[in-house]
PDB file of C-alpha atoms in Angstrom:
ATOM      1  CA  MET A   1      15.749 -25.687 112.809  1.00 57.00           C
ATOM      2  CA  ALA A   2      14.272 -23.345 110.216  1.00 60.00           C
ATOM      3  CA  TYR A   3      17.636 -21.861 109.261  1.00 63.00           C
ATOM      4  CA  LYS A   4      21.335 -21.844 110.063  1.00 73.00           C
ATOM      5  CA  ILE A   5      24.439 -19.733 109.443  1.00 81.00           C
ATOM      6  CA  SER A   6      26.496 -20.957 106.484  1.00 81.00           C
ATOM      7  CA  ASP A   7      30.199 -20.708 105.683  1.00 83.00           C
ATOM      8  CA  ALA A   8      29.423 -17.522 103.718  1.00 87.00           C
ATOM      9  CA  CYS A   9      29.322 -15.672 107.048  1.00 89.00           C
ATOM     10  CA  VAL A  10      32.063 -13.017 107.336  1.00 90.00           C
ATOM     11  CA  ALA A  11      31.258 -12.173 110.978  1.00 90.00           C
ATOM     12  CA  CYS A  12      30.134  -8.633 110.110  1.00 92.00           C
ATOM     13  CA  GLY A  13      27.650  -8.564 113.007  1.00 92.00           C
ATOM     14  CA  THR A  14      24.672  -7.357 110.973  1.00 94.00           C
ATOM     15  CA  CYS A  15      22.496 -10.260 112.126  1.00 93.00           C
ATOM     16  CA  ILE A  16      23.381  -9.528 115.747  1.00 95.00           C
ATOM     17  CA  ASP A  17      22.260  -5.911 115.328  1.00 94.00           C
ATOM     18  CA  GLU A  18      19.021  -6.913 113.580  1.00 93.00           C
ATOM     19  CA  CYS A  19      17.937  -9.686 115.952  1.00 94.00           C
ATOM     20  CA  PRO A  20      15.109  -8.269 118.110  1.00 94.00           C
ATOM     21  CA  VAL A  21      15.536 -10.809 120.908  1.00 95.00           C
ATOM     22  CA  GLY A  22      19.305 -11.157 121.260  1.00 93.00           C
ATOM     23  CA  ALA A  23      19.382 -14.713 119.963  1.00 95.00           C
ATOM     24  CA  ILE A  24      22.578 -14.254 117.927  1.00 94.00           C
ATOM     25  CA  SER A  25      26.023 -13.673 119.399  1.00 93.00           C
ATOM     26  CA  LYS A  26      29.672 -14.190 118.529  1.00 91.00           C
ATOM     27  CA  GLY A  27      31.210 -17.440 119.646  1.00 86.00           C
ATOM     28  CA  ASP A  28      34.774 -18.137 120.725  1.00 86.00           C
ATOM     29  CA  ASP A  29      35.614 -18.743 117.070  1.00 85.00           C
ATOM     30  CA  GLY A  30      34.612 -15.163 116.186  1.00 85.00           C
ATOM     31  CA  LYS A  31      31.636 -16.341 114.133  1.00 85.00           C
ATOM     32  CA  GLU A  32      27.988 -15.600 114.779  1.00 90.00           C
ATOM     33  CA  HIS A  33      25.930 -18.339 116.407  1.00 91.00           C
ATOM     34  CA  ILE A  34      22.167 -18.716 116.897  1.00 92.00           C
ATOM     35  CA  ASP A  35      20.735 -19.592 120.293  1.00 94.00           C
ATOM     36  CA  TYR A  36      17.649 -21.508 119.204  1.00 91.00           C
ATOM     37  CA  ASP A  37      16.264 -21.404 122.741  1.00 93.00           C
ATOM     38  CA  LYS A  38      15.925 -17.616 122.317  1.00 95.00           C
ATOM     39  CA  CYS A  39      15.230 -17.443 118.563  1.00 94.00           C
ATOM     40  CA  ILE A  40      11.659 -16.615 117.529  1.00 94.00           C
ATOM     41  CA  PHE A  41      12.247 -17.366 113.810  1.00 91.00           C
ATOM     42  CA  CYS A  42      11.135 -13.917 112.707  1.00 90.00           C
ATOM     43  CA  GLY A  43      13.522 -13.939 109.731  1.00 88.00           C
ATOM     44  CA  ASN A  44      15.109 -10.526 110.384  1.00 91.00           C
ATOM     45  CA  CYS A  45      18.618 -11.962 110.247  1.00 91.00           C
ATOM     46  CA  MET A  46      18.014 -13.735 106.949  1.00 89.00           C
ATOM     47  CA  ARG A  47      16.466 -10.671 105.354  1.00 88.00           C
ATOM     48  CA  GLU A  48      19.213  -8.285 106.450  1.00 91.00           C
ATOM     49  CA  CYS A  49      22.315 -10.434 105.919  1.00 91.00           C
ATOM     50  CA  PRO A  50      24.249  -8.767 103.063  1.00 91.00           C
ATOM     51  CA  PHE A  51      26.070 -11.995 102.186  1.00 90.00           C
ATOM     52  CA  GLY A  52      23.200 -14.486 102.149  1.00 87.00           C
ATOM     53  CA  ALA A  53      24.883 -16.421 104.931  1.00 87.00           C
ATOM     54  CA  MET A  54      21.661 -17.109 106.808  1.00 84.00           C
ATOM     55  CA  MET A  55      20.416 -20.193 105.010  1.00 75.00           C
ATOM     56  CA  ASP A  56      16.812 -21.341 104.886  1.00 72.00           C
ATOM     57  CA  LYS A  57      16.654 -25.119 105.319  1.00 74.00           C
ATOM     58  CA  SER A  58      14.241 -25.700 102.446  1.00 82.00           C
ATOM     59  CA  GLN A  59      11.900 -28.685 102.257  1.00 90.00           C
ATOM     60  CA  LEU A  60      11.351 -28.192  98.527  1.00 93.00           C
ATOM     61  CA  VAL A  61      13.290 -31.317  97.495  1.00 94.00           C
ATOM     62  CA  ASP A  62      11.171 -33.480  99.802  1.00 96.00           C
ATOM     63  CA  VAL A  63       7.970 -32.050  98.336  1.00 97.00           C
ATOM     64  CA  ILE A  64       9.185 -32.586  94.770  1.00 97.00           C
ATOM     65  CA  LYS A  65      10.045 -36.208  95.549  1.00 97.00           C
ATOM     66  CA  HIS A  66       6.499 -36.839  96.811  1.00 98.00           C
ATOM     67  CA  ILE A  67       5.030 -35.244  93.680  1.00 97.00           C
ATOM     68  CA  MET A  68       7.313 -37.323  91.414  1.00 97.00           C
ATOM     69  CA  ASN A  69       6.220 -40.447  93.304  1.00 97.00           C
ATOM     70  CA  LYS A  70       2.600 -39.593  92.416  1.00 95.00           C
ATOM     71  CA  LYS A  71       1.612 -38.957  96.014  1.00 96.00           C
ATOM     72  CA  ASN A  72      -1.462 -36.869  96.803  1.00 97.00           C
ATOM     73  CA  VAL A  73       0.300 -33.609  97.644  1.00 98.00           C
ATOM     74  CA  VAL A  74      -1.929 -30.600  98.330  1.00 98.00           C
ATOM     75  CA  ALA A  75      -0.799 -26.986  98.362  1.00 98.00           C
ATOM     76  CA  MET A  76      -2.099 -24.525 100.941  1.00 97.00           C
ATOM     77  CA  TYR A  77      -1.047 -21.027  99.977  1.00 95.00           C
ATOM     78  CA  ALA A  78      -1.203 -17.848 102.026  1.00 93.00           C
ATOM     79  CA  PRO A  79      -3.133 -14.996 100.347  1.00 88.00           C
ATOM     80  CA  ALA A  80       0.062 -12.915 100.531  1.00 88.00           C
ATOM     81  CA  ILE A  81       1.625 -15.233  97.936  1.00 87.00           C
ATOM     82  CA  ALA A  82      -0.958 -14.285  95.330  1.00 80.00           C
ATOM     83  CA  ALA A  83      -0.275 -10.614  96.009  1.00 81.00           C
ATOM     84  CA  GLN A  84       3.480 -11.185  95.925  1.00 82.00           C
ATOM     85  CA  PHE A  85       3.301 -12.626  92.410  1.00 80.00           C
ATOM     86  CA  ARG A  86       0.532 -10.246  91.349  1.00 80.00           C
ATOM     87  CA  ALA A  87      -1.541 -13.197  90.222  1.00 77.00           C
ATOM     88  CA  HIS A  88      -5.037 -12.807  88.841  1.00 81.00           C
ATOM     89  CA  PRO A  89      -7.839 -14.942  90.344  1.00 73.00           C
ATOM     90  CA  GLY A  90      -7.226 -18.559  89.401  1.00 87.00           C
ATOM     91  CA  GLN A  91      -3.707 -18.042  88.045  1.00 90.00           C
ATOM     92  CA  LEU A  92      -1.849 -19.185  91.130  1.00 90.00           C
ATOM     93  CA  GLU A  93      -4.101 -22.214  91.573  1.00 93.00           C
ATOM     94  CA  SER A  94      -3.539 -23.231  87.948  1.00 94.00           C
ATOM     95  CA  ALA A  95       0.217 -22.793  88.293  1.00 94.00           C
ATOM     96  CA  LEU A  96       0.377 -24.938  91.422  1.00 95.00           C
ATOM     97  CA  LEU A  97      -1.701 -27.680  89.793  1.00 96.00           C
ATOM     98  CA  LYS A  98       0.638 -27.643  86.778  1.00 96.00           C
ATOM     99  CA  CYS A  99       3.552 -28.029  89.201  1.00 95.00           C
ATOM    100  CA  GLY A 100       2.068 -31.362  90.252  1.00 97.00           C
ATOM    101  CA  PHE A 101      -0.019 -30.570  93.312  1.00 98.00           C
ATOM    102  CA  SER A 102      -3.199 -32.619  93.333  1.00 97.00           C
ATOM    103  CA  ARG A 103      -5.313 -29.938  94.997  1.00 97.00           C
ATOM    104  CA  VAL A 104      -4.923 -26.307  96.021  1.00 97.00           C
ATOM    105  CA  TRP A 105      -6.370 -24.651  99.116  1.00 96.00           C
ATOM    106  CA  GLU A 106      -6.264 -20.934  99.816  1.00 94.00           C
ATOM    107  CA  VAL A 107      -5.464 -20.405 103.495  1.00 96.00           C
ATOM    108  CA  ALA A 108      -8.034 -17.604 103.590  1.00 94.00           C
ATOM    109  CA  ILE A 109     -10.596 -20.346 104.259  1.00 96.00           C
ATOM    110  CA  GLY A 110      -8.726 -21.180 107.467  1.00 96.00           C
ATOM    111  CA  ALA A 111      -8.425 -17.482 108.288  1.00 96.00           C
ATOM    112  CA  ASP A 112     -12.222 -17.189 108.253  1.00 96.00           C
ATOM    113  CA  LEU A 113     -12.459 -19.997 110.802  1.00 97.00           C
ATOM    114  CA  THR A 114      -9.748 -18.440 112.959  1.00 97.00           C
ATOM    115  CA  ALA A 115     -11.471 -15.055 112.915  1.00 96.00           C
ATOM    116  CA  ASP A 116     -14.835 -16.538 113.915  1.00 97.00           C
ATOM    117  CA  MET A 117     -13.384 -18.651 116.721  1.00 97.00           C
ATOM    118  CA  GLU A 118     -11.124 -15.903 118.032  1.00 96.00           C
ATOM    119  CA  ALA A 119     -14.121 -13.559 118.166  1.00 96.00           C
ATOM    120  CA  GLU A 120     -16.089 -16.097 120.210  1.00 97.00           C
ATOM    121  CA  GLU A 121     -13.108 -16.734 122.465  1.00 97.00           C
ATOM    122  CA  PHE A 122     -12.572 -12.997 122.998  1.00 97.00           C
ATOM    123  CA  GLU A 123     -16.204 -12.545 123.994  1.00 97.00           C
ATOM    124  CA  GLU A 124     -15.965 -15.437 126.453  1.00 97.00           C
ATOM    125  CA  ARG A 125     -12.735 -14.160 127.977  1.00 97.00           C
ATOM    126  CA  MET A 126     -14.072 -10.645 128.425  1.00 97.00           C
ATOM    127  CA  HIS A 127     -17.202 -12.077 130.045  1.00 96.00           C
ATOM    128  CA  GLU A 128     -14.944 -13.999 132.441  1.00 96.00           C
ATOM    129  CA  GLY A 129     -13.165 -10.779 133.414  1.00 96.00           C
ATOM    130  CA  HIS A 130      -9.974 -11.020 131.388  1.00 94.00           C
ATOM    131  CA  LYS A 131      -8.392  -7.652 130.647  1.00 93.00           C
ATOM    132  CA  MET A 132      -7.130  -8.510 127.184  1.00 95.00           C
ATOM    133  CA  MET A 133      -6.526 -11.262 124.636  1.00 97.00           C
ATOM    134  CA  THR A 134      -3.875 -11.313 121.932  1.00 95.00           C
ATOM    135  CA  THR A 135      -3.779 -13.243 118.680  1.00 91.00           C
ATOM    136  CA  SER A 136      -2.356 -16.721 118.188  1.00 90.00           C
ATOM    137  CA  CYS A 137      -1.931 -16.382 114.403  1.00 90.00           C
ATOM    138  CA  CYS A 138       1.703 -15.241 114.335  1.00 92.00           C
ATOM    139  CA  PRO A 139       4.097 -17.989 115.510  1.00 93.00           C
ATOM    140  CA  ALA A 140       6.964 -15.503 115.909  1.00 94.00           C
ATOM    141  CA  TYR A 141       4.830 -13.409 118.263  1.00 95.00           C
ATOM    142  CA  VAL A 142       3.623 -16.426 120.233  1.00 95.00           C
ATOM    143  CA  ARG A 143       7.174 -17.734 120.615  1.00 94.00           C
ATOM    144  CA  ALA A 144       8.457 -14.266 121.567  1.00 96.00           C
ATOM    145  CA  VAL A 145       5.870 -13.972 124.329  1.00 96.00           C
ATOM    146  CA  ASN A 146       6.334 -17.487 125.678  1.00 96.00           C
ATOM    147  CA  ILE A 147      10.123 -17.158 125.803  1.00 96.00           C
ATOM    148  CA  HIS A 148      10.784 -13.486 126.465  1.00 96.00           C
ATOM    149  CA  VAL A 149       7.598 -12.082 128.058  1.00 96.00           C
ATOM    150  CA  PRO A 150       6.047 -15.143 129.760  1.00 96.00           C
ATOM    151  CA  GLU A 151       3.837 -13.013 131.987  1.00 96.00           C
ATOM    152  CA  LEU A 152       1.754 -12.281 128.868  1.00 95.00           C
ATOM    153  CA  SER A 153       1.433 -15.944 127.866  1.00 96.00           C
ATOM    154  CA  PRO A 154      -2.016 -16.362 129.493  1.00 96.00           C
ATOM    155  CA  CYS A 155      -3.293 -13.590 127.218  1.00 96.00           C
ATOM    156  CA  ILE A 156      -2.552 -15.482 124.000  1.00 97.00           C
ATOM    157  CA  SER A 157      -5.624 -16.843 122.248  1.00 97.00           C
ATOM    158  CA  ASP A 158      -6.122 -20.615 122.320  1.00 96.00           C
ATOM    159  CA  THR A 159      -7.525 -20.522 118.771  1.00 97.00           C
ATOM    160  CA  LYS A 160      -5.334 -22.194 116.159  1.00 96.00           C
ATOM    161  CA  SER A 161      -3.870 -20.412 113.140  1.00 96.00           C
ATOM    162  CA  PRO A 162      -5.327 -20.253 109.608  1.00 96.00           C
ATOM    163  CA  MET A 163      -2.624 -22.668 108.442  1.00 97.00           C
ATOM    164  CA  HIS A 164      -3.730 -25.250 110.991  1.00 97.00           C
ATOM    165  CA  TYR A 165      -7.417 -25.035 110.141  1.00 98.00           C
ATOM    166  CA  THR A 166      -6.744 -25.202 106.402  1.00 98.00           C
ATOM    167  CA  ALA A 167      -4.633 -28.318 106.951  1.00 98.00           C
ATOM    168  CA  GLU A 168      -7.429 -29.743 109.076  1.00 98.00           C
ATOM    169  CA  ILE A 169      -9.904 -29.238 106.228  1.00 98.00           C
ATOM    170  CA  ALA A 170      -7.483 -30.802 103.728  1.00 98.00           C
ATOM    171  CA  LYS A 171      -6.962 -33.853 105.956  1.00 98.00           C
ATOM    172  CA  MET A 172     -10.703 -34.215 106.497  1.00 97.00           C
ATOM    173  CA  LYS A 173     -11.233 -34.323 102.726  1.00 96.00           C
ATOM    174  CA  ASP A 174      -8.373 -36.792 102.270  1.00 95.00           C
ATOM    175  CA  PRO A 175      -6.698 -38.211 105.400  1.00 96.00           C
ATOM    176  CA  ASP A 176      -3.802 -39.587 103.352  1.00 95.00           C
ATOM    177  CA  CYS A 177      -2.894 -36.321 101.636  1.00 98.00           C
ATOM    178  CA  ILE A 178       0.440 -34.594 102.171  1.00 98.00           C
ATOM    179  CA  THR A 179      -0.118 -30.975 103.180  1.00 98.00           C
ATOM    180  CA  VAL A 180       2.282 -28.273 102.036  1.00 98.00           C
ATOM    181  CA  PHE A 181       1.899 -24.713 103.303  1.00 97.00           C
ATOM    182  CA  ILE A 182       3.355 -22.026 101.029  1.00 96.00           C
ATOM    183  CA  GLY A 183       3.851 -18.563 102.484  1.00 92.00           C
ATOM    184  CA  PRO A 184       6.306 -15.692 102.946  1.00 88.00           C
ATOM    185  CA  CYS A 185       6.746 -16.063 106.708  1.00 87.00           C
ATOM    186  CA  LEU A 186       9.769 -17.998 107.949  1.00 86.00           C
ATOM    187  CA  ALA A 187       8.207 -18.482 111.380  1.00 89.00           C
ATOM    188  CA  LYS A 188       5.572 -20.708 109.774  1.00 92.00           C
ATOM    189  CA  ARG A 189       8.295 -23.315 109.279  1.00 88.00           C
ATOM    190  CA  ARG A 190       8.677 -23.545 113.033  1.00 88.00           C
ATOM    191  CA  GLU A 191       4.895 -23.687 113.504  1.00 93.00           C
ATOM    192  CA  GLY A 192       4.611 -26.422 110.885  1.00 93.00           C
ATOM    193  CA  MET A 193       7.195 -28.527 112.709  1.00 90.00           C
ATOM    194  CA  ASP A 194       4.949 -28.466 115.769  1.00 91.00           C
ATOM    195  CA  ASP A 195       1.682 -29.171 113.907  1.00 95.00           C
ATOM    196  CA  GLU A 196       1.000 -32.816 113.050  1.00 96.00           C
ATOM    197  CA  LEU A 197      -1.469 -31.786 110.327  1.00 97.00           C
ATOM    198  CA  VAL A 198       1.130 -29.763 108.402  1.00 98.00           C
ATOM    199  CA  ASP A 199       3.640 -31.992 106.638  1.00 97.00           C
ATOM    200  CA  TYR A 200       5.822 -29.380 104.911  1.00 96.00           C
ATOM    201  CA  VAL A 201       6.272 -25.616 104.800  1.00 95.00           C
ATOM    202  CA  LEU A 202       7.797 -23.782 101.833  1.00 94.00           C
ATOM    203  CA  SER A 203       8.907 -20.172 102.249  1.00 85.00           C
ATOM    204  CA  ALA A 204       8.364 -18.059  99.153  1.00 72.00           C
TER     205      ALA A 204
END
């Protein structure tokens, strides 16, 4: 799973209050427990926990090992990362290359593909008489609908996310490369686990 509750938990109940889908509850031991069948991996619990007890299961060590073994590891960063670090054009790319990544892709290139294909899909669906279509870009939203509001599932776009299309481009350029998505969204970890083109996801 993308995260778990550590021994730092003091059973204060904050995560229970902040979970939008009721995926966290107290067990017989008095501690909070996550029901992963309900969890949408939105990250609310991790962000709001005052004790840092909600632990992100990082894949950073695995990525570093591949880089140290001279593997062809490519970084795919979300545009939000550049804004988060207030990087000037080219700075983030240079930093990632100095960290050992062999190539850097900005996920905005995948976002352009997603936008174009979603627009075409929307036009087709409206022509077929559909009443609405919602995005497929946010894995937390897609999981929330499929689990908690399944009647809306047919409305979700079939177009893949920007992360997927960027990974597809990276694999087309070099089928043997190891793709690493870097972004601020915890739900992308869950999406990456389900996407054979995305090898690792780092939350920043």
